[in-house]
Every structure is written in structure tokens, then in C-alpha cells.
Short mmCIF file of C-alpha atoms and ligand atoms in Angstrom, two decimals:
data_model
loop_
_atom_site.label_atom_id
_atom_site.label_comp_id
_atom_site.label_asym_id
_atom_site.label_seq_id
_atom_site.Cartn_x
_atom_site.Cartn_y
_atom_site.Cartn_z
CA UNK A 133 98.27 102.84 76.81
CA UNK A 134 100.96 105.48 77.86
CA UNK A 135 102.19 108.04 75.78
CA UNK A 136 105.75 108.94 76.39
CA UNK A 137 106.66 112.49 75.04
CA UNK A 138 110.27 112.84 75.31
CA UNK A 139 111.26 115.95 77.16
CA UNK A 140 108.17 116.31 79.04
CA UNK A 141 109.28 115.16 82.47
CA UNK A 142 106.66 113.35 84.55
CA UNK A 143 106.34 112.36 88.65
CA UNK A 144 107.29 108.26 88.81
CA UNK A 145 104.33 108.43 91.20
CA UNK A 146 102.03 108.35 88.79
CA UNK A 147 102.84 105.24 87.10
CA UNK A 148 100.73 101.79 87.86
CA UNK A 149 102.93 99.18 87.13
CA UNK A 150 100.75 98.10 84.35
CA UNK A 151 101.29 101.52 82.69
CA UNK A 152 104.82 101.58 83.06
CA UNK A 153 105.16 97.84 81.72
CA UNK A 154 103.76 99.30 78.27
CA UNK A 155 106.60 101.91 78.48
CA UNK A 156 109.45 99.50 79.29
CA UNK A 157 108.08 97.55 76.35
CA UNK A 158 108.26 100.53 74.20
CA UNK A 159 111.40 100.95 75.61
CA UNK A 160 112.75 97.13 73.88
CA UNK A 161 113.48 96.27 77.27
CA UNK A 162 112.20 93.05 79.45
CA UNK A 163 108.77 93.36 81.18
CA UNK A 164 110.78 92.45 84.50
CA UNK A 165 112.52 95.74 84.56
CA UNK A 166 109.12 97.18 85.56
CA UNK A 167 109.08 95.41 88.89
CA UNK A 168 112.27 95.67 89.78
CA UNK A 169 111.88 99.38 89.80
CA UNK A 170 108.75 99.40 91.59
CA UNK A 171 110.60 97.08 93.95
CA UNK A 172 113.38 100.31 94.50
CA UNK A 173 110.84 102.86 94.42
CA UNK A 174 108.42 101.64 96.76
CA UNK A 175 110.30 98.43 98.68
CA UNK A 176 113.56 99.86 99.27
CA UNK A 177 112.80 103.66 99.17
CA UNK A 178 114.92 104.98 96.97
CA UNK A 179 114.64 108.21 95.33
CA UNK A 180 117.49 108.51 93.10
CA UNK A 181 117.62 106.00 89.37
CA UNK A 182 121.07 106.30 89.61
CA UNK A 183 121.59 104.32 92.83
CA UNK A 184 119.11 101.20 91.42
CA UNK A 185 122.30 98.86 90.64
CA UNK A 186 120.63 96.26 89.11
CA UNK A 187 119.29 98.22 86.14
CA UNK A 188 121.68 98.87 83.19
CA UNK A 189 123.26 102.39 82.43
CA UNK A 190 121.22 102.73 79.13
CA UNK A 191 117.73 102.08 81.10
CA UNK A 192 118.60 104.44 83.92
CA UNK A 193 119.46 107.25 81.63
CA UNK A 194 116.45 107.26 79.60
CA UNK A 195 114.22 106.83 82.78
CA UNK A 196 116.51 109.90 84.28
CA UNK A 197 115.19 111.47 80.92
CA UNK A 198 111.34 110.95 81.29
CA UNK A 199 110.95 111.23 84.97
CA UNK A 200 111.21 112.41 88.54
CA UNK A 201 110.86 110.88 91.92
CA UNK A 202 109.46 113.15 93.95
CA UNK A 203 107.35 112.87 97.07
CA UNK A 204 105.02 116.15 98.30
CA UNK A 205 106.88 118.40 100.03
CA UNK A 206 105.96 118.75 103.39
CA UNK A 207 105.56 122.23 104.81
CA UNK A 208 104.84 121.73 108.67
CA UNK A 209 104.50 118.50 110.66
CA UNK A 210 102.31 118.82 113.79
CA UNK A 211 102.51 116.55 116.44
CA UNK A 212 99.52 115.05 119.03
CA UNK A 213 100.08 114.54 122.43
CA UNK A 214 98.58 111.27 121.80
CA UNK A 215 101.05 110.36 118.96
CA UNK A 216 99.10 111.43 116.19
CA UNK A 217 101.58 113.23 113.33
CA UNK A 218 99.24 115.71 111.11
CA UNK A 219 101.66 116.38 107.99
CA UNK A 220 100.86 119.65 105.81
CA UNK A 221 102.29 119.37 102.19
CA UNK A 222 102.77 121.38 99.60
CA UNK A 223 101.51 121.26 96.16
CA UNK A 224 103.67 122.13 92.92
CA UNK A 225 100.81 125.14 92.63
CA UNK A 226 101.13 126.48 95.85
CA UNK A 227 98.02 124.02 97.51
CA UNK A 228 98.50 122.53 101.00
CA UNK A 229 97.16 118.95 101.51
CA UNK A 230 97.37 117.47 104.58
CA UNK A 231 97.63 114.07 105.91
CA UNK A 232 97.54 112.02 108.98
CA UNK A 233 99.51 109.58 110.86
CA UNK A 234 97.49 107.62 113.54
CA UNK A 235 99.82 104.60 115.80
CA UNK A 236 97.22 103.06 117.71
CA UNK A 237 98.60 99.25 119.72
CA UNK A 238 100.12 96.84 116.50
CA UNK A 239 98.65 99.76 113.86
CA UNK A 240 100.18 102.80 112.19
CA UNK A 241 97.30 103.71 109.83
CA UNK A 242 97.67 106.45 107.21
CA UNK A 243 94.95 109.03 106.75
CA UNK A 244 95.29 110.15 102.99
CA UNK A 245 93.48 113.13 101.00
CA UNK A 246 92.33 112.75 97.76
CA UNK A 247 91.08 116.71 96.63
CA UNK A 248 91.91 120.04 97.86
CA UNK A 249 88.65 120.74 99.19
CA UNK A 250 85.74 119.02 98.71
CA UNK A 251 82.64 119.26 96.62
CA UNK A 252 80.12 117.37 98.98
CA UNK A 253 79.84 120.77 101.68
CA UNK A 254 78.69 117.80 104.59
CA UNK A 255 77.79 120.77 107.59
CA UNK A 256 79.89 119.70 109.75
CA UNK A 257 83.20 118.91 107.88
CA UNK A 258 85.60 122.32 107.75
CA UNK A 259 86.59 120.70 104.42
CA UNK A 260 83.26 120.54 103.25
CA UNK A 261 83.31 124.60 103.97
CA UNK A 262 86.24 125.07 101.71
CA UNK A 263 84.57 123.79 98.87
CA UNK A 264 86.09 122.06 95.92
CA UNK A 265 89.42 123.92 94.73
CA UNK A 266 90.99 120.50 92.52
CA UNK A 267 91.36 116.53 92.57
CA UNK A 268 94.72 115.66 93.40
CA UNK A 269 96.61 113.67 90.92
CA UNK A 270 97.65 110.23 91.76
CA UNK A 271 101.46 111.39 92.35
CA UNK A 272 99.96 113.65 94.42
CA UNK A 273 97.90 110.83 97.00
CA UNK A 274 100.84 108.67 96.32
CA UNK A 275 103.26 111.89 96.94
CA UNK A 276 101.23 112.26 100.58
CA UNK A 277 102.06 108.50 101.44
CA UNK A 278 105.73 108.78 99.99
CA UNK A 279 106.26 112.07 101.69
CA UNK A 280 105.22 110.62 105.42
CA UNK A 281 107.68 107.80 104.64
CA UNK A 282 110.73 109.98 104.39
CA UNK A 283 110.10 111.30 107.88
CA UNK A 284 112.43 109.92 110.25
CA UNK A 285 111.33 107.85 112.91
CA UNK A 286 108.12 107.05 110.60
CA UNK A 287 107.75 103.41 111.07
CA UNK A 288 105.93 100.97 108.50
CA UNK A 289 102.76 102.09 107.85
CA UNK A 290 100.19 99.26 108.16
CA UNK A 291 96.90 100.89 106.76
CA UNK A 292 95.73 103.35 104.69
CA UNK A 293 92.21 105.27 104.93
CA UNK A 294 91.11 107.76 102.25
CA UNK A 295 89.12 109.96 104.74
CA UNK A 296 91.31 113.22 104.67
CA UNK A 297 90.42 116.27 102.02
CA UNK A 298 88.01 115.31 99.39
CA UNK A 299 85.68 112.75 98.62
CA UNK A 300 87.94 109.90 97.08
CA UNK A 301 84.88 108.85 94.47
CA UNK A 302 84.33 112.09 93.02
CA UNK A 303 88.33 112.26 92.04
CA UNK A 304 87.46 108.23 90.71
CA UNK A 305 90.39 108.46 87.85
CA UNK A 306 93.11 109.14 90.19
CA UNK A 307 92.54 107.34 93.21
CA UNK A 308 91.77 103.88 91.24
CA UNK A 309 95.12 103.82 90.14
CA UNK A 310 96.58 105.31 93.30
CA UNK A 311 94.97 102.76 94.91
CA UNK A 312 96.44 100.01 92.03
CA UNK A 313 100.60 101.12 93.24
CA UNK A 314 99.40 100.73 96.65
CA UNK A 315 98.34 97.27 96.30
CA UNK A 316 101.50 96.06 93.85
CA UNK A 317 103.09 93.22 95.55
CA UNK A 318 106.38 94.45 94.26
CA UNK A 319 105.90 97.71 95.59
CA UNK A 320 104.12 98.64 98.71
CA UNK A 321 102.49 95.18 98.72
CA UNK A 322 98.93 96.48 100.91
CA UNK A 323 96.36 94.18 100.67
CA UNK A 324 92.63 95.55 99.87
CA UNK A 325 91.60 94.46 103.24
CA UNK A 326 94.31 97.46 104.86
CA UNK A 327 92.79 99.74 103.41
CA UNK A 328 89.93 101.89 103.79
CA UNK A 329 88.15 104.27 100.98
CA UNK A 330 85.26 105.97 103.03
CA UNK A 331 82.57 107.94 100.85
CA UNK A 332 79.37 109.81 101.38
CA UNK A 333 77.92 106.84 99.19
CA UNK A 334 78.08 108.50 95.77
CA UNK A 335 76.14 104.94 94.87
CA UNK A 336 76.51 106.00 90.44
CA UNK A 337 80.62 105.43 91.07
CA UNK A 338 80.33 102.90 94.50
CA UNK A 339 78.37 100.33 92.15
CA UNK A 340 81.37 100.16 89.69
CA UNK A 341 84.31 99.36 92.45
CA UNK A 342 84.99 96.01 92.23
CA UNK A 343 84.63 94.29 95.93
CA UNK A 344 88.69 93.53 96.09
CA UNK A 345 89.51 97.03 95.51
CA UNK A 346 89.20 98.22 99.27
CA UNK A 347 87.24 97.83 102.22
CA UNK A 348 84.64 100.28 102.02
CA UNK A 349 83.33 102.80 104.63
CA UNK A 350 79.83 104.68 104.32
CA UNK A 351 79.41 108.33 105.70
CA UNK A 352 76.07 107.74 107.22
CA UNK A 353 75.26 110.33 109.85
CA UNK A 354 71.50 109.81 110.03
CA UNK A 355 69.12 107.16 110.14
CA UNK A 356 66.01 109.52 108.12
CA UNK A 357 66.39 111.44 104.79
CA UNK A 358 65.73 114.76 107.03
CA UNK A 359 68.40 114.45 108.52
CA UNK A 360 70.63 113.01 106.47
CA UNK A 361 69.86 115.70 103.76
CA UNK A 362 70.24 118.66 106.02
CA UNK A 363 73.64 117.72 107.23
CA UNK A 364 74.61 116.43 103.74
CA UNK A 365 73.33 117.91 100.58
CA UNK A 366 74.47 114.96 98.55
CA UNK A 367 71.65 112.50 100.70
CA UNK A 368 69.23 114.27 98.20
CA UNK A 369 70.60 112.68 94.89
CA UNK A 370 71.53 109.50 96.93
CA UNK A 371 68.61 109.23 100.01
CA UNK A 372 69.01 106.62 102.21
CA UNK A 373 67.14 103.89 100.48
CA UNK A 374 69.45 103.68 97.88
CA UNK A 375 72.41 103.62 100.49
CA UNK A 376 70.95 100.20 101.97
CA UNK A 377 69.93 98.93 98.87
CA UNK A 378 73.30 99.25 97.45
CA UNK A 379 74.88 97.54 101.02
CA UNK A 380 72.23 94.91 100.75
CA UNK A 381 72.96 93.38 97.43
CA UNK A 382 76.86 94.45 98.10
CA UNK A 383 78.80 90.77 96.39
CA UNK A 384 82.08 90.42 98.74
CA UNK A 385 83.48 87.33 100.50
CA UNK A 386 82.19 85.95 103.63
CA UNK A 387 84.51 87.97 105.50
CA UNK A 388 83.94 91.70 103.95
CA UNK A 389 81.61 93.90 105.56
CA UNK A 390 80.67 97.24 104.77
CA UNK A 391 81.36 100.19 107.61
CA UNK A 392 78.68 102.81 108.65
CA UNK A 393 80.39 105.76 110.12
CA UNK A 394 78.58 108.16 112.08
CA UNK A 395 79.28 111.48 113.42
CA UNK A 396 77.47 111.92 116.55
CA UNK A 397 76.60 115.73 116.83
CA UNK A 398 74.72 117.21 120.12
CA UNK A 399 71.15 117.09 119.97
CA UNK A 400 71.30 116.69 116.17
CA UNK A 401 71.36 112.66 115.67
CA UNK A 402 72.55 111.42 119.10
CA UNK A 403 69.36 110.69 120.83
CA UNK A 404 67.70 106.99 122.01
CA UNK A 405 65.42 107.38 118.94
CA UNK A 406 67.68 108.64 116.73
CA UNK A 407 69.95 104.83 117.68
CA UNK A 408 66.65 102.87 117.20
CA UNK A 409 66.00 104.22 113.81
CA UNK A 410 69.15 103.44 112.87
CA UNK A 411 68.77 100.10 114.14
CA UNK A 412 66.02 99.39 112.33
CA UNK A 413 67.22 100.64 109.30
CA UNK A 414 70.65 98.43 109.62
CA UNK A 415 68.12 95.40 110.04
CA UNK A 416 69.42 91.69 108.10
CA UNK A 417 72.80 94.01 106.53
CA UNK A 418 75.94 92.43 107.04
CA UNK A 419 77.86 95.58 108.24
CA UNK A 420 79.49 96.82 111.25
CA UNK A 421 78.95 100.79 112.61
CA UNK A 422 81.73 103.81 113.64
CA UNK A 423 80.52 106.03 116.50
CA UNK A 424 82.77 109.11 115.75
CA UNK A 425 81.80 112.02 118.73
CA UNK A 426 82.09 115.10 116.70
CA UNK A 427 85.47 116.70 116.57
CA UNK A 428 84.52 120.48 117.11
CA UNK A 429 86.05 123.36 115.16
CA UNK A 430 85.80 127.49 115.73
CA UNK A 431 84.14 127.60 112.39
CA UNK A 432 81.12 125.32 113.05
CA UNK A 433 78.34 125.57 115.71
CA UNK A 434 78.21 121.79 116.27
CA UNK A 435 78.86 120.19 119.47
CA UNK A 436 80.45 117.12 120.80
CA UNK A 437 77.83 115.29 122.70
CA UNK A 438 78.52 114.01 126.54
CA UNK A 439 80.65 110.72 127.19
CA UNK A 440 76.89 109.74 128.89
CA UNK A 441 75.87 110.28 125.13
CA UNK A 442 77.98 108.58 123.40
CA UNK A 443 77.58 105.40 126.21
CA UNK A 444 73.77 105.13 125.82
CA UNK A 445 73.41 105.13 122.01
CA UNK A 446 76.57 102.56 121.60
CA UNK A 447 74.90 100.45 124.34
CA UNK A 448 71.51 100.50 122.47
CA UNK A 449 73.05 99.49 119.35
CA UNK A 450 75.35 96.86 121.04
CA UNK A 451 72.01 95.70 122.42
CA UNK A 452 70.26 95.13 119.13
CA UNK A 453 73.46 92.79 118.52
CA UNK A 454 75.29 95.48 116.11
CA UNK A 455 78.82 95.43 115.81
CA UNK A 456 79.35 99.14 117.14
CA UNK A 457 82.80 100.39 118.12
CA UNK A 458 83.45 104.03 119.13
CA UNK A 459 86.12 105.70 117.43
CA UNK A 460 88.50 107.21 119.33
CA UNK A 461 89.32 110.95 118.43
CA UNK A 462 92.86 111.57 117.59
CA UNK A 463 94.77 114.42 116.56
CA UNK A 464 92.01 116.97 118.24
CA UNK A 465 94.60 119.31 119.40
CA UNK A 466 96.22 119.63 116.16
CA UNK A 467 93.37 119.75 114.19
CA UNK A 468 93.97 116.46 112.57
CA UNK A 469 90.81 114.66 113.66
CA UNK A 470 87.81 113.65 111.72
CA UNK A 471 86.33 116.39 109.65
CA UNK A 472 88.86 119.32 111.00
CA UNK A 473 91.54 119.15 107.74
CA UNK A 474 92.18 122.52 106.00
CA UNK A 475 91.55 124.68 108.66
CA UNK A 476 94.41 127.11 107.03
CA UNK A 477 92.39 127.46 104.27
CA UNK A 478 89.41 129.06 106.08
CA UNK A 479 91.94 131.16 108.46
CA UNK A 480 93.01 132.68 105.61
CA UNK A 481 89.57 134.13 104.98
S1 SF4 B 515 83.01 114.80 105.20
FE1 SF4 B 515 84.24 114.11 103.46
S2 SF4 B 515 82.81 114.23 101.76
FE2 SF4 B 515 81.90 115.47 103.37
S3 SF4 B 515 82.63 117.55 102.95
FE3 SF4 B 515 84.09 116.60 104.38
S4 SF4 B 515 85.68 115.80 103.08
FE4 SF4 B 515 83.91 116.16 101.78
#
């Protein structure tokens, strides 16, 4: 149910197409209109009613009336020497979000944000040590993707990953329906299976995504509650047990599995025993594993471990016939890696 207030412009961004179906119904016009827009907006691009010829006058003008298309504006683009784009926008209130563009062989995934800040304080995220400042609304995560796509030279993006600002389950009613556009065939047409929603396992809100909605990524970073719960607070409302549990009785299709990511931090969880443990714990779950090396920042004492590291705890998880890939850092010299968005924030004290 939508409520349309005349005179109250809103973002087009916003809009699922179910929700905007119930408007061009209020509207006495044909359910069909709906994806034909969607098919303008997010197919072909445009950004102006007016040039959507196959709508009539009457239609355009009272859309023209009730809303806006407007993508984030982006502030300043920073580019990799590996190819990786970080974009910085800027909010309606003056908040930067960034985002990040990763090409990588046949790929060109999207890294979205879902908060300004973030609510979880994980040690060794420099969001995390913003803290939460506000959820983003879903014109907002759909504003990041829209935003990137006026670029020039931005080819089509072929995945998305929620892993930028914020934790995408704690801002649940607006990145459900963000994630809803994404997935409209008549729109940006991605399927569930290109695209990623990584959390820290907030298991109260994971248990009520249904399996199509996106693959789904767990923030692991320890194979013991100790651990876990000194480099993330939230492992002491959701410990590890519950984590596994939660994987174990996980109902997808044969060819879902759920991701473990882990951050591999210097003498913190990187050692032979620390791999073992996790082995163990990872026993009979269909799943596969992210090494991430850390990406280090000036405001966090962490270390990256050594390549020799990184080698012998993939090898020993490899060995116990894991499916264990190590994730190449991108974006380090523009701060755009893993865990290193909304540095500005903390340079500005
Ligand atoms: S790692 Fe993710 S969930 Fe944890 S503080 Fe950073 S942004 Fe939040």
C-alpha cells in the first residue's frame, strides 16, 4: 500500500515495482505502465519522464508531479592503480557514502553501502569506528548503484555485494526492497545468485530472508567465541554456535552455499591452530570460505599478516578439502578495500 500525497515530491528510486503498480492503479491507468517505466528507468537509463515516448502526456505529467529521478551525487571518484573506482557521494543532508567499483577478468562487481556508519563497531573495520550515524534509504543504495552508472566509461555492472558502510540487516526495511528493484526483470534484471548481502550473522533477521533473496556471505573472523567476541561485540548476542546452527539447517537449492569470510589479522587469528579450529568447526556444512589479508588503516593497530601466512593457513584448509579462495585486496591505495570505507569521517576528528 502506497500513499501518494500530492505535492510531496518523492525519489523514483524508492519505488519496487510492486509499490508503484498500486499507484498506477490509483492512477486509472493499466498495470503495464509500471514496467514500462521501470524498463526506462533502469533498462534504458533515462533520467528525464519527459523523454519516455511511449507513455502518454497525461501519465508523464502527473508522474513529473509526484516524483524525481535522481541518482546520489557523487562528490569525488578515486581511482586504483589496479582498476578499482572508489566513488564518494553525497547525501541530500550533507552525508558522504561511498561505493566501490571492482573489474576483475569477465566481472565488474559493485560494492554497495547500506548505513552511514555502522552499529556493529567489528575492531578492525574504520566503519565500525564511526559508529552508526543513519540507515540509508532505499533511493539512497539504489541512488549509489544509479550514480556509478552515469559515470562514463562505467561498463555493465555484473554483481552487486552489500559489504560497503553498514551492516545491510540492521537497515532490513530498506535494503529488502532495494534489493526487490535490483532483481526486477524489467529493470536491472540481477539474478539473486549476482548478488551478495554479507552480514556479521545478525541470525534474529538472517532466519527471515528467504533463500532466493541473495547469496549470502557470513563475517566470520574466528573459529572460538574469544575471539570472535573480542574482535566483534555482536559474537556475544550471536556466539558461534548459533552461526553454524543457522548454516547447518540453511534450506537453499543444491547449488547455494553459504560464504565464510575471514579477515586474517597478524598474530590475532592467522595461526596453524587458529585454521584447524576453523576446520573443525566448518565440519559436514555445505559452504565455501574468503581469506581476506587485512587491509590496514592509520587508525587501527592491526596488521596484514605475511604472504607465507596467508599460504600456510589456505593450504591447511585446502587440505581438509574446503573450498578456500583468497581474496584479492583491491582498492588499498585508495582506501576502498575491505573494511577501510569512511576514512573522511574519522579525518575529520
Ligand atoms: S565490518 Fe561491516 S558490520 Fe562490522 S563494523 Fe564494519 S561495516 Fe559494520
Amino acid at each position: 500500500m502506497v500513499l501518494i500525497i500530492y505535492g510531496s515530491m518523492e525519489n523514483f528510486y524508492g519505488l519496487t515495482l510492486t509499490q508503484l503498480e498500486s499507484i498506477i492503479g490509483a492512477l486509472g491507468k493499466e498495470k503495464y505502465r509500471s514496467r514500462q517505466l521501470f524498463k526506462w528507468i533502469y533498462n534504458k537509463n533515462v533520467l528525464e519522464f519527459g523523454k519516455m515516448t511511449d507513455l502518454s502526456k497525461s501519465l508523464i505529467n502527473m508522474f513529473k508531479d509526484m516524483f524525481f529521478l535522481s541518482p546520489l551525487k557523487t562528490k569525488d571518484v578515486f581511482s586504483s592503480k589496479d582498476g578499482t573506482m572508489k566513488f564518494a557521494f553525497v547525501c541530500d543532508d550533507g552525508n558522504i557514502v561511498e561505493s566501490v567499483l571492482i573489474p576483475d577478468k569477465d566481472r565488474l562487481t559493485l560494492c554497495l553501502s547500506s548505513q552511514i556508519g555502522c552499529r556493529m563497531g567489528c575492531r578492525f573495520c574504520v566503519t565500525g569506528r564511526i559508529g552508526f550515524i543513519r540507515n540509508l534509504k532505499t533511493s539512497e543504495i539504489i541512488g549509489q548503484l544509479m550514480g556509478v552508472r552515469q559515470h562514463p566509461g562505467v561498463d555493465k555492472i555484473t554483481n552487486i555485494v552489500l559489504m560497503g558502510m553498514g551492516e545491510p540487516l540492521d537497515n532490513f526495511d530498506n535494503v529488502m526492497p532495494a534489493l526487490e528493484i535490483m532483481k526486477e526483470p524489467s529493470g536491472l534484471d540481477f539474478s539473486h545468485r549476482r548478488i551478495t548481502l554479507s552480514t556479521v550473522g545478525l541470525i534474529g533477521v538472517l532466519k527471515s530472508v528467504m533463500p532466493k533473496t541473495a547469496g549470502i556471505a557470513i563475517s566470520l573472523n574466528a573459529a572460538d567465541d574469544k575471539t570472535r567476541s573480542e574482535l566483534m561485540p555482536i559474537n556475544r548476542l550471536y556466539p558461534i554456535e548459533e552461526i553454524v546452527d543457522f548454516v547447518r539447517n540453511y534450506k537453499a537449492d543444491r547449488r547455494t552455499r553459504i560464504t565464510f569470510e575471514y579477515v586474517l589479522i597478524n598474530g590475532v587469528n592467522d595461526s596453524l591452530e587458529d585454521a584447524e579450529k576453523l576446520a573443525k568447526l566448518l565440519k559436514g556444512l555445505k559452504c565455501k570460505i574468503n581469506l581476506i589479508p587485512y587491509n590496514e588503516s592509520p587508525f587501527i593497530d592491526f596488521k596484514r599478516p605475511s604472504e607465507k601466512t596467508v599460504e600456510r593457513f589456505h593450504n591447511h584448509l585446502i587440505n581438509r578439502y574446503y573450498t578456500t579462495i583468497v581474496r584479492d585486496s583491491r582498492g588499498g591505495d585508495i582506501h576502498g578495500a575491505c573494511g577501510q570505507l569512511g576514512m573522511r569521517y574519522l579525518d575529520q576528528g
